[in-house]
Coordinates of C-alpha atoms in Angstrom, one line a residue:
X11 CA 112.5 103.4 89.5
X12 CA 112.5 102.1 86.3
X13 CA 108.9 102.8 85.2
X14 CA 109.3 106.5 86.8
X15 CA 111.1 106.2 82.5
X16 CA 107.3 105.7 81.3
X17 CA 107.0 108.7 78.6
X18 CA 103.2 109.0 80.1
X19 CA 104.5 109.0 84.3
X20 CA 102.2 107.4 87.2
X21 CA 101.4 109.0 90.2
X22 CA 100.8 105.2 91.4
X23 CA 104.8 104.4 91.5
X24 CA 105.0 107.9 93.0
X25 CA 102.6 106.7 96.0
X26 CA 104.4 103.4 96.1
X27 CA 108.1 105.1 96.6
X28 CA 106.3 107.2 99.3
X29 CA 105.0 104.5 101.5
X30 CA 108.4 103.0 101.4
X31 CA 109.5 105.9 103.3
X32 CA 113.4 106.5 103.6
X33 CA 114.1 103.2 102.4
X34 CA 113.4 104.5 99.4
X35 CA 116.0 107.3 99.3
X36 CA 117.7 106.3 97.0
X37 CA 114.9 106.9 94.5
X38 CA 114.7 111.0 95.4
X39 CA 116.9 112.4 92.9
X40 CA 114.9 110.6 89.8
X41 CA 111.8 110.7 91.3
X42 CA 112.4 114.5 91.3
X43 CA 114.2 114.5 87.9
X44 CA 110.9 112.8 86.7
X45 CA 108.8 115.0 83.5
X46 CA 105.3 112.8 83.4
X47 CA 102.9 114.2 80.6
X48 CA 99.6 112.8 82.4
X49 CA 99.0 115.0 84.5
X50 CA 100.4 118.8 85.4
X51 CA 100.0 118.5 89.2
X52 CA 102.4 115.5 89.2
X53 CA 105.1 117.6 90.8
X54 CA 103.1 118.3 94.1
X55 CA 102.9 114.3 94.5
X56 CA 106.5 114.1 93.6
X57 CA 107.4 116.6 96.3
X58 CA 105.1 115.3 99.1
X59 CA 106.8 111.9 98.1
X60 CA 110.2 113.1 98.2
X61 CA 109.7 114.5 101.5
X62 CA 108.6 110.9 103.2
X63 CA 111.6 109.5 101.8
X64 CA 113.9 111.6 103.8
X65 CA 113.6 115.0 101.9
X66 CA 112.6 118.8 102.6
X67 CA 109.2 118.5 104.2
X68 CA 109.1 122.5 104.2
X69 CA 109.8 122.9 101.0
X70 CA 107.2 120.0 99.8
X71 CA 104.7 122.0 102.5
X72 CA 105.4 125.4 100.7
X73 CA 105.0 123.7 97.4
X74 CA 101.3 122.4 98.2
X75 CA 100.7 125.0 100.3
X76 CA 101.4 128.1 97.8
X77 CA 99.2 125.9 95.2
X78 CA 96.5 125.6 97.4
X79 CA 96.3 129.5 98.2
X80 CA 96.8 130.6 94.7
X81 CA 94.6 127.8 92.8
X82 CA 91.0 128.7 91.7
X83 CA 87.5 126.3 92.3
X84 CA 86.4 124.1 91.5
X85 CA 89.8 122.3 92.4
X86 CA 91.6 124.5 94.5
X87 CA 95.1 123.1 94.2
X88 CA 96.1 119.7 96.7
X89 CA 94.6 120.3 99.5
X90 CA 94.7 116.5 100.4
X91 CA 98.3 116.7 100.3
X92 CA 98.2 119.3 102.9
X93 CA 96.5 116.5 105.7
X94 CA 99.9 114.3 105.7
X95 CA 102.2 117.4 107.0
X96 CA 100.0 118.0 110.4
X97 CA 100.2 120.7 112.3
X98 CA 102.7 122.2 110.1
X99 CA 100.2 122.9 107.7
X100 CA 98.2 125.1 110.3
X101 CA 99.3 128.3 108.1
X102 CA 96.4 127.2 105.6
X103 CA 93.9 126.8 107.4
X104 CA 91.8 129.7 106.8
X105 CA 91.6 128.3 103.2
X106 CA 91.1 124.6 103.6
X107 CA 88.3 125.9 105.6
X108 CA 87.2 128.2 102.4
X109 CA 87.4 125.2 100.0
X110 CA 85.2 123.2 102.3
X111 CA 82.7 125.2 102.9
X112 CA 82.4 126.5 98.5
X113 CA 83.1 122.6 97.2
X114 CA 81.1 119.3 97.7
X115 CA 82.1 115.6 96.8
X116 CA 85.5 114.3 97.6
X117 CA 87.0 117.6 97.7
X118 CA 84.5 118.8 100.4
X119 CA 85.7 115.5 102.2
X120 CA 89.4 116.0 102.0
X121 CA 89.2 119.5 102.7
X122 CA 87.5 118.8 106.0
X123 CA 90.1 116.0 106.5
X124 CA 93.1 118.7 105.9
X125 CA 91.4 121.4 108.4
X126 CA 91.3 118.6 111.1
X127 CA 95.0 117.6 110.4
X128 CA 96.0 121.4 110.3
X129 CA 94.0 122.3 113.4
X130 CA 94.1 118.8 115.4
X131 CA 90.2 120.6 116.3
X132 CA 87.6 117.6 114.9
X133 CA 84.7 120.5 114.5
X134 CA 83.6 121.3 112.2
X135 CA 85.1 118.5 110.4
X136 CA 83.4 116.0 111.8
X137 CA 79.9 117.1 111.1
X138 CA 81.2 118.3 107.5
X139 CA 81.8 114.4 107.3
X140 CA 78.3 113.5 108.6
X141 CA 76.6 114.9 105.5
X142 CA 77.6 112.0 103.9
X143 CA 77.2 109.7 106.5
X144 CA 73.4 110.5 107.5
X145 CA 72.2 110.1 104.3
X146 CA 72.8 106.2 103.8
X147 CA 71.0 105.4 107.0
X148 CA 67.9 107.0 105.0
X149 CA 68.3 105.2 102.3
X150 CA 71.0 106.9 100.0
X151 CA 73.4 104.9 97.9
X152 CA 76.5 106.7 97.2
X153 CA 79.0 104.6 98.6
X154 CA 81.8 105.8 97.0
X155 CA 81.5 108.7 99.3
X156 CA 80.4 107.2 102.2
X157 CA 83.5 104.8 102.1
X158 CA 85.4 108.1 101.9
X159 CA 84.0 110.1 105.0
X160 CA 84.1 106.7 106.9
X161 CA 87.9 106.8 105.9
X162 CA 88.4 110.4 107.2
X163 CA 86.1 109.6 110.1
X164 CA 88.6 107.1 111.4
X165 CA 91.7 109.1 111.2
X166 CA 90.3 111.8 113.2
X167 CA 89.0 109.4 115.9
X168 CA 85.3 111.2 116.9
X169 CA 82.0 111.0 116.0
X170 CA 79.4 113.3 116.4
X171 CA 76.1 111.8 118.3
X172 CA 74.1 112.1 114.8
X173 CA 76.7 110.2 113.1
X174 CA 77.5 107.1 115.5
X175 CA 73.2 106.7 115.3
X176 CA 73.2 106.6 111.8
X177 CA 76.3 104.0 111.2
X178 CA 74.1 101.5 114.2
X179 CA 71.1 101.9 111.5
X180 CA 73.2 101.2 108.3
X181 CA 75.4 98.1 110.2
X182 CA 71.5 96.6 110.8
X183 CA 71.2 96.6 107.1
X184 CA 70.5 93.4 105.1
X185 CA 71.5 94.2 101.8
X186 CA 74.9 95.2 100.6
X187 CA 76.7 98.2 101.1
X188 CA 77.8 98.8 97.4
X189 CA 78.1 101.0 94.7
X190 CA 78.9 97.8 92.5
X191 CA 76.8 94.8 91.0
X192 CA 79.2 92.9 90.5
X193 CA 81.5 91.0 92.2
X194 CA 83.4 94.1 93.8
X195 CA 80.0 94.7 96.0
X196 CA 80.9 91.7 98.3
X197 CA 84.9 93.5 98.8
X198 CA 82.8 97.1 99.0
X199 CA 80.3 95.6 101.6
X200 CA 82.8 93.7 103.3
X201 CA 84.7 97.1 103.3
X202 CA 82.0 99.5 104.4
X203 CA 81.1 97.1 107.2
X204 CA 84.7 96.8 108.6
X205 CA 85.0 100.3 108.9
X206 CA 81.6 101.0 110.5
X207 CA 82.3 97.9 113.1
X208 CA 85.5 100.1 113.7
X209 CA 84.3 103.7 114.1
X210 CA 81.5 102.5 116.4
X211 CA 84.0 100.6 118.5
X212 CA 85.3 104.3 119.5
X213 CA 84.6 106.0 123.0

């Protein structure tokens, strides 16, 4: 609670005080009462944080929600936020689907992770998440965002035939599965690898 004082804010003690959960209750009102400078969409995190420590999920929802609808491309407002409230979020659909199919990268990625949350259907999220899957097992190197879609992969559970091929191919690699040179590649490999061993290991 103290550093939630920093003149600058972070949206890291925000995420911390979230994964407490309600045992961090205590921490709502200043968390809320919070003015960071760093960064404008600080008060969507504060709200989606407030609401896993016991407060008004609808009200966080409506919050992210409204932003998501009314924000323009290229970053459409928090649509990531939008995968932690479920079903409940099933209202926005319709334009987490429009911002995954008009964005690429991460956002493309956490779009299709929201529409699955929202939906509870895995298509077409799960073969949004294959584009950046499939290429690796030809060759490509962007990690960062295979490490992502392996991420969203797992939470939704399914893998699409082309997908579960690809991640045999890449596992059967002998080099390292790393953005890095340095000594992060062995943690990014030893990363990458887990999660592959884990998605195959899914009916």
């Amino acid at each position: 609670m103290a550093l939630l004082d920093d003149a600058t804010g972070s949206l890291s003690i925000v995420e911390v005080l979230a994964a407490m959960g309600p045992g961090a209750a205590s921490a709502e009102p200043a968390l809320r009462a919070c003015k960071p400078l760093n960064w404008p969409g600080y008060h969507w995190n504060a709200a989606w944080a407030a609401s896993q420590m016991g407060g008004d999920r609808t009200a966080a929802l409506r919050l992210s929600g409204d932003a998501v609808l009314t924000e323009e491309g290229p970053y459409y407002g928090p649509v990531h936020l939008l995968t932690e409230f479920g079903p409940a979020a099933a209202p926005y659909a319709d334009r987490v689907r429009h911002i995954m199919e008009n964005t690429g990268g991460l956002h493309r990625i956490e779009a299709a992770l929201a529409l699955w949350s929202g939906t509870g259907e895995p298509e077409p999220s799960i073969s949004v998440l294959a584009e950046f899957v499939l290429p690796i097992a030809d060759g490509g190197d962007d990690h960062g965002l295979f490490g992502e879609a392996l991420r969203a992969l797992a939470r939704i559970g399914t893998l699409t035939p082309a997908t579960r091929a690809a991640l045999r191919t890449v596992r059967g690699f002998d080099g390292r599965l790393a953005q890095e040179r340095n000594y992060e590649a062995f943690l990014q490999d030893e990363e990458l690898r887990a999660a592959i061993d884990y998605l195959l290991a899914l009916p």
